[in-house]
Structure formats: structure tokens, C-alpha cells
């Protein structure tokens, strides 16, 4: 696939995801209960698949975490939330790397692009975990960013899982799926998570990124 074709496909995918995030209706508690009643024992599996696929688009994970807690209970809801989050993160990462990695590589000579790429890749699990802890960092766009960077898949997935545990547990346990409101206890948790993520980022940015090796000069040829 040529670079121009990849760019066109990438733009089309982004446009499709953006349209899905804006146009797809968010079901209410009554709709979710009716859906669960219709699917019966398959509810956990269907929820896992829907969560894994739909959050590849920029649809908030909070909606699915609330639904998981409401439909399958706390323990199963947390498990489904974390498994689906990891799957969605892997799919988003792979899609972005397939379609956009070449485009970013061409601009690594630019200071800003190189700095972001180096910090993410050199920060490893700590950088990903820290950014996943911060509630205002959107899940899907950050996954795309990691996909086009030099971050390796294993630390990316590990950091995503670790950084998603606190928020997933808090939403499933404390979130009010019946009203859609955010309880004060959940807001307090978000503040603690953001602070922990900020502390992790400070450590990442204070860590010295190794400078690129300078090529040794070629030995001069014999004098003529």
C-alpha cells in the first residue's frame, strides 16, 4: 500500500470513527436492561465484544464500564472492562501503526515530533500507565498516538492495563448507571488518579533520553 493510499484510508477511518462517536446514541439504563434480557446468558460475551470493538472509535469507556457494572455485577463488570480495554487498546494501536506509522516516520526530523516520540518510547510502561491514569486523556486518540510512535506493543499493553485498573474499578463500583451522574466520591478518585499520573509523568520527563549516536567519520583514504 502506497503512502498516499495509507493517508486516504487513515483519514477515512478517522472520519468514520468521529461520525460514530457523534451519531451513535448512548443507551439509557432501561435500554441496557432490555438488551440484557434479550441476550440472556450471552450478555457478558456480547458486552465484551461490543466494548472491545466500539471503544476503538472515540466512544468513552465510562459508558461501557457503567453498563458492565449494571448488567453483570461488580466482579464480572471489572473483569470485562479490563479485558475489553486491553483488546480495544491493542486494536487501536495496530490500526494506527498499520495506517499511520510511515507518515510519522517522515517527520521524526522535526524537534516536536521527535521529542514526543522519544518520551513515549523511552518512558515505557511508566509513561503509558501515567497517561492512562489521567482521566482527561482520551482513550482512543491516545491509543492512535502510541500506534504511530515508536512505543513497543508489550509495554504499551502493560501500561494500558495497569493505568486502566483504578479508573475501571472506580466507575464500576462508584458510578451511578441509573442516573448517569458522577458521585462526589468518583470525582475525588479522578483527582487522585490524575495526581498519580502527573507524578509519573514528571519522573518520565526528568529521565534523560539517550542522545542519538553520532556516526564516526570514515577513515581517510591513503594519500595520493
CSV table of C-alpha atoms in Angstrom, one decimal:
chain,number,residue,atom,x,y,z
A,1,UNK,CA,0.0,0.0,0.0
A,2,UNK,CA,1.5,3.3,-1.0
A,3,UNK,CA,1.9,6.2,1.4
A,4,UNK,CA,-0.8,8.3,-0.3
A,5,UNK,CA,-3.3,5.3,-0.1
A,6,UNK,CA,-2.5,4.8,3.5
A,7,UNK,CA,-3.1,8.5,4.2
A,8,UNK,CA,-6.5,8.4,2.4
A,9,UNK,CA,-7.5,5.2,4.3
A,10,UNK,CA,-6.4,6.7,7.6
A,11,UNK,CA,-8.4,9.9,7.1
A,12,UNK,CA,-11.4,7.8,6.1
A,13,UNK,CA,-11.1,5.7,9.2
A,14,UNK,CA,-10.7,8.7,11.4
A,15,UNK,CA,-13.8,10.3,9.8
A,16,UNK,CA,-15.8,7.2,10.3
A,17,UNK,CA,-14.8,6.9,14.0
A,18,UNK,CA,-15.6,10.5,14.6
A,19,UNK,CA,-19.0,10.1,13.0
A,20,UNK,CA,-19.7,7.0,15.0
A,21,UNK,CA,-18.8,8.8,18.3
A,22,UNK,CA,-21.1,11.7,17.5
A,23,UNK,CA,-24.1,9.9,15.9
A,24,UNK,CA,-24.4,6.6,17.8
A,25,UNK,CA,-27.0,7.0,20.5
A,26,UNK,CA,-25.9,6.3,24.1
A,27,UNK,CA,-28.4,3.9,25.6
A,28,UNK,CA,-30.0,4.6,29.0
A,29,UNK,CA,-30.4,2.1,31.9
A,30,UNK,CA,-33.8,0.9,30.7
A,31,UNK,CA,-32.4,0.2,27.2
A,32,UNK,CA,-29.5,-1.7,28.7
A,33,UNK,CA,-31.7,-3.8,30.9
A,34,UNK,CA,-34.0,-4.6,28.0
A,35,UNK,CA,-31.0,-5.5,25.9
A,36,UNK,CA,-29.6,-7.8,28.6
A,37,UNK,CA,-32.9,-9.5,29.0
A,38,UNK,CA,-33.0,-10.2,25.3
A,39,UNK,CA,-29.4,-11.6,25.1
A,40,UNK,CA,-29.8,-13.7,28.3
A,41,UNK,CA,-26.8,-15.8,29.3
A,42,UNK,CA,-24.8,-14.4,26.4
A,43,UNK,CA,-24.8,-10.9,27.9
A,44,UNK,CA,-21.2,-11.0,29.3
A,45,UNK,CA,-19.8,-12.2,25.9
A,46,UNK,CA,-21.8,-9.7,23.8
A,47,UNK,CA,-20.9,-6.9,26.2
A,48,UNK,CA,-17.2,-7.8,26.0
A,49,UNK,CA,-17.3,-7.9,22.2
A,50,UNK,CA,-19.2,-4.6,21.9
A,51,UNK,CA,-16.9,-2.9,24.4
A,52,UNK,CA,-13.8,-4.1,22.7
A,53,UNK,CA,-14.9,-3.0,19.2
A,54,UNK,CA,-16.8,0.2,19.8
A,55,UNK,CA,-14.1,1.8,22.0
A,56,UNK,CA,-11.7,1.6,19.1
A,57,UNK,CA,-13.7,4.6,18.0
A,58,UNK,CA,-13.5,7.6,20.3
A,59,UNK,CA,-16.6,6.5,22.3
A,60,UNK,CA,-16.0,6.9,26.1
A,61,UNK,CA,-15.1,3.8,28.1
A,62,UNK,CA,-17.1,5.2,31.0
A,63,UNK,CA,-20.4,4.3,29.3
A,64,UNK,CA,-19.4,0.7,28.9
A,65,UNK,CA,-18.0,0.4,32.5
A,66,UNK,CA,-21.2,1.8,33.9
A,67,UNK,CA,-23.1,-0.7,31.7
A,68,UNK,CA,-20.9,-3.6,32.8
A,69,UNK,CA,-21.5,-2.9,36.5
A,70,UNK,CA,-25.2,-2.5,36.0
A,71,UNK,CA,-25.7,-5.7,33.8
A,72,UNK,CA,-23.2,-8.3,35.2
A,73,UNK,CA,-22.3,-7.1,38.6
A,74,UNK,CA,-19.1,-5.7,40.2
A,75,UNK,CA,-16.6,-8.5,39.8
A,76,UNK,CA,-17.6,-9.6,36.3
A,77,UNK,CA,-18.0,-5.9,35.3
A,78,UNK,CA,-14.5,-5.1,36.3
A,79,UNK,CA,-13.1,-8.2,34.6
A,80,UNK,CA,-14.9,-7.4,31.3
A,81,UNK,CA,-13.9,-3.8,31.5
A,82,UNK,CA,-10.2,-4.5,31.8
A,83,UNK,CA,-10.1,-7.3,29.2
A,84,UNK,CA,-12.1,-5.3,26.7
A,85,UNK,CA,-10.0,-2.2,27.4
A,86,UNK,CA,-6.8,-4.1,26.6
A,87,UNK,CA,-8.3,-5.6,23.5
A,88,UNK,CA,-9.5,-2.2,22.2
A,89,UNK,CA,-6.1,-0.7,23.0
A,90,UNK,CA,-4.4,-3.4,21.0
A,91,UNK,CA,-6.7,-3.0,18.1
A,92,UNK,CA,-6.4,0.8,18.0
A,93,UNK,CA,-2.6,0.5,18.3
A,94,UNK,CA,-2.4,-2.0,15.5
A,95,UNK,CA,-4.7,0.0,13.2
A,96,UNK,CA,-2.8,3.3,13.7
A,97,UNK,CA,0.6,1.6,13.2
A,98,UNK,CA,-0.6,-0.1,10.0
A,99,UNK,CA,-2.0,3.1,8.5
A,100,UNK,CA,0.0,6.0,10.1
A,101,UNK,CA,3.4,4.9,11.2
A,102,UNK,CA,5.1,5.7,7.9
A,103,UNK,CA,3.6,9.2,7.9
A,104,UNK,CA,5.0,10.0,11.3
A,105,UNK,CA,8.4,8.5,10.5
A,106,UNK,CA,8.9,11.0,7.7
A,107,UNK,CA,8.6,13.8,10.3
A,108,UNK,CA,10.9,12.5,13.0
A,109,UNK,CA,13.5,15.1,12.0
A,110,UNK,CA,11.2,17.7,13.4
A,111,UNK,CA,12.0,18.5,17.0
A,112,UNK,CA,8.5,18.4,18.5
A,113,UNK,CA,7.6,15.1,16.8
A,114,UNK,CA,10.9,13.5,17.8
A,115,UNK,CA,10.5,14.7,21.4
A,116,UNK,CA,7.0,13.2,21.9
A,117,UNK,CA,8.1,10.0,20.2
A,118,UNK,CA,11.3,9.7,22.3
A,119,UNK,CA,9.5,10.4,25.6
A,120,UNK,CA,6.7,7.9,24.9
A,121,UNK,CA,9.1,5.1,23.7
A,122,UNK,CA,11.8,5.8,26.4
A,123,UNK,CA,9.2,6.1,29.2
A,124,UNK,CA,7.9,2.6,28.5
A,125,UNK,CA,5.4,1.2,30.9
A,126,UNK,CA,5.6,4.2,33.3
A,127,UNK,CA,4.8,6.7,30.6
A,128,UNK,CA,1.8,4.8,29.3
A,129,UNK,CA,0.5,4.0,32.8
A,130,UNK,CA,0.8,7.6,33.9
A,131,UNK,CA,-1.1,8.9,30.9
A,132,UNK,CA,-3.8,6.2,31.2
A,133,UNK,CA,-4.3,7.3,34.8
A,134,UNK,CA,-5.2,10.9,33.9
A,135,UNK,CA,-9.0,10.9,33.2
A,136,UNK,CA,-8.9,13.8,30.7
A,137,UNK,CA,-6.6,11.9,28.4
A,138,UNK,CA,-8.9,10.4,25.8
A,139,UNK,CA,-8.6,6.7,25.5
A,140,UNK,CA,-8.8,6.1,21.7
A,141,UNK,CA,-6.8,9.1,20.4
A,142,UNK,CA,-4.0,8.3,22.8
A,143,UNK,CA,-4.0,4.7,21.5
A,144,UNK,CA,-3.7,6.0,18.0
A,145,UNK,CA,-0.8,8.3,19.1
A,146,UNK,CA,1.0,5.3,20.6
A,147,UNK,CA,0.4,3.3,17.5
A,148,UNK,CA,2.2,5.8,15.2
A,149,UNK,CA,5.0,6.3,17.7
A,150,UNK,CA,8.0,4.0,18.4
A,151,UNK,CA,6.4,2.6,21.6
A,152,UNK,CA,6.6,-1.2,21.6
A,153,UNK,CA,3.4,-3.3,21.9
A,154,UNK,CA,4.3,-5.1,25.1
A,155,UNK,CA,5.0,-2.1,27.4
A,156,UNK,CA,2.1,-0.3,25.8
A,157,UNK,CA,-0.4,-3.0,26.6
A,158,UNK,CA,1.1,-3.5,30.1
A,159,UNK,CA,0.9,0.2,30.8
A,160,UNK,CA,-2.6,0.4,29.5
A,161,UNK,CA,-3.8,-2.4,31.7
A,162,UNK,CA,-2.1,-1.0,34.8
A,163,UNK,CA,-3.3,2.5,34.2
A,164,UNK,CA,-6.8,1.5,33.5
A,165,UNK,CA,-7.3,-0.6,36.6
A,166,UNK,CA,-8.1,2.2,39.1
A,167,UNK,CA,-10.5,4.1,36.8
A,168,UNK,CA,-12.3,1.0,35.8
A,169,UNK,CA,-12.8,-0.3,39.3
A,170,UNK,CA,-13.9,3.2,40.5
A,171,UNK,CA,-16.5,3.6,37.8
A,172,UNK,CA,-17.9,0.1,38.1
A,173,UNK,CA,-18.1,0.4,41.9
A,174,UNK,CA,-19.0,4.0,42.4
A,175,UNK,CA,-20.6,5.1,39.1
A,176,UNK,CA,-24.3,5.7,39.1
A,177,UNK,CA,-25.5,3.9,36.0
A,178,UNK,CA,-29.2,4.6,36.8
A,179,UNK,CA,-28.9,8.4,36.7
A,180,UNK,CA,-25.7,8.9,34.7
A,181,UNK,CA,-24.5,11.3,37.4
A,182,UNK,CA,-20.9,11.4,38.7
A,183,UNK,CA,-20.9,10.9,42.5
A,184,UNK,CA,-18.5,13.1,44.6
A,185,UNK,CA,-16.6,10.0,45.6
A,186,UNK,CA,-15.9,9.2,42.0
A,187,UNK,CA,-14.8,12.8,41.3
A,188,UNK,CA,-12.4,12.5,44.3
A,189,UNK,CA,-11.0,9.3,42.8
A,190,UNK,CA,-10.4,11.0,39.5
A,191,UNK,CA,-8.5,13.7,41.3
A,192,UNK,CA,-6.2,11.2,43.0
A,193,UNK,CA,-5.7,9.3,39.7
A,194,UNK,CA,-4.8,12.5,37.9
A,195,UNK,CA,-2.3,13.4,40.6
A,196,UNK,CA,-0.7,10.0,40.5
A,197,UNK,CA,-0.5,10.2,36.7
A,198,UNK,CA,1.1,13.6,36.9
A,199,UNK,CA,3.8,12.4,39.3
A,200,UNK,CA,4.6,9.5,37.0
A,201,UNK,CA,4.9,11.9,34.0
A,202,UNK,CA,7.3,14.1,36.0
A,203,UNK,CA,9.5,11.1,36.5
A,204,UNK,CA,9.3,10.2,32.9
A,205,UNK,CA,10.2,13.7,31.7
A,206,UNK,CA,13.1,14.0,34.2
A,207,UNK,CA,14.6,10.9,32.9
A,208,UNK,CA,17.3,11.6,30.4
A,209,UNK,CA,16.6,10.4,26.9
A,210,UNK,CA,19.8,9.0,25.4
A,211,UNK,CA,21.1,11.1,22.6
A,212,UNK,CA,21.2,9.6,19.1
A,213,UNK,CA,24.6,8.1,18.3
A,214,UNK,CA,26.8,10.3,16.2
A,215,UNK,CA,28.3,8.4,13.3
A,216,UNK,CA,32.0,8.1,13.4
A,217,UNK,CA,33.9,9.8,10.5
A,218,UNK,CA,35.0,7.5,7.8
A,219,UNK,CA,38.8,6.9,7.8
A,220,UNK,CA,40.6,9.0,5.2
A,221,UNK,CA,41.9,7.1,2.2
A,222,UNK,CA,45.6,6.7,1.5
A,223,UNK,CA,47.3,9.9,0.4
A,224,UNK,CA,47.8,10.1,-3.3
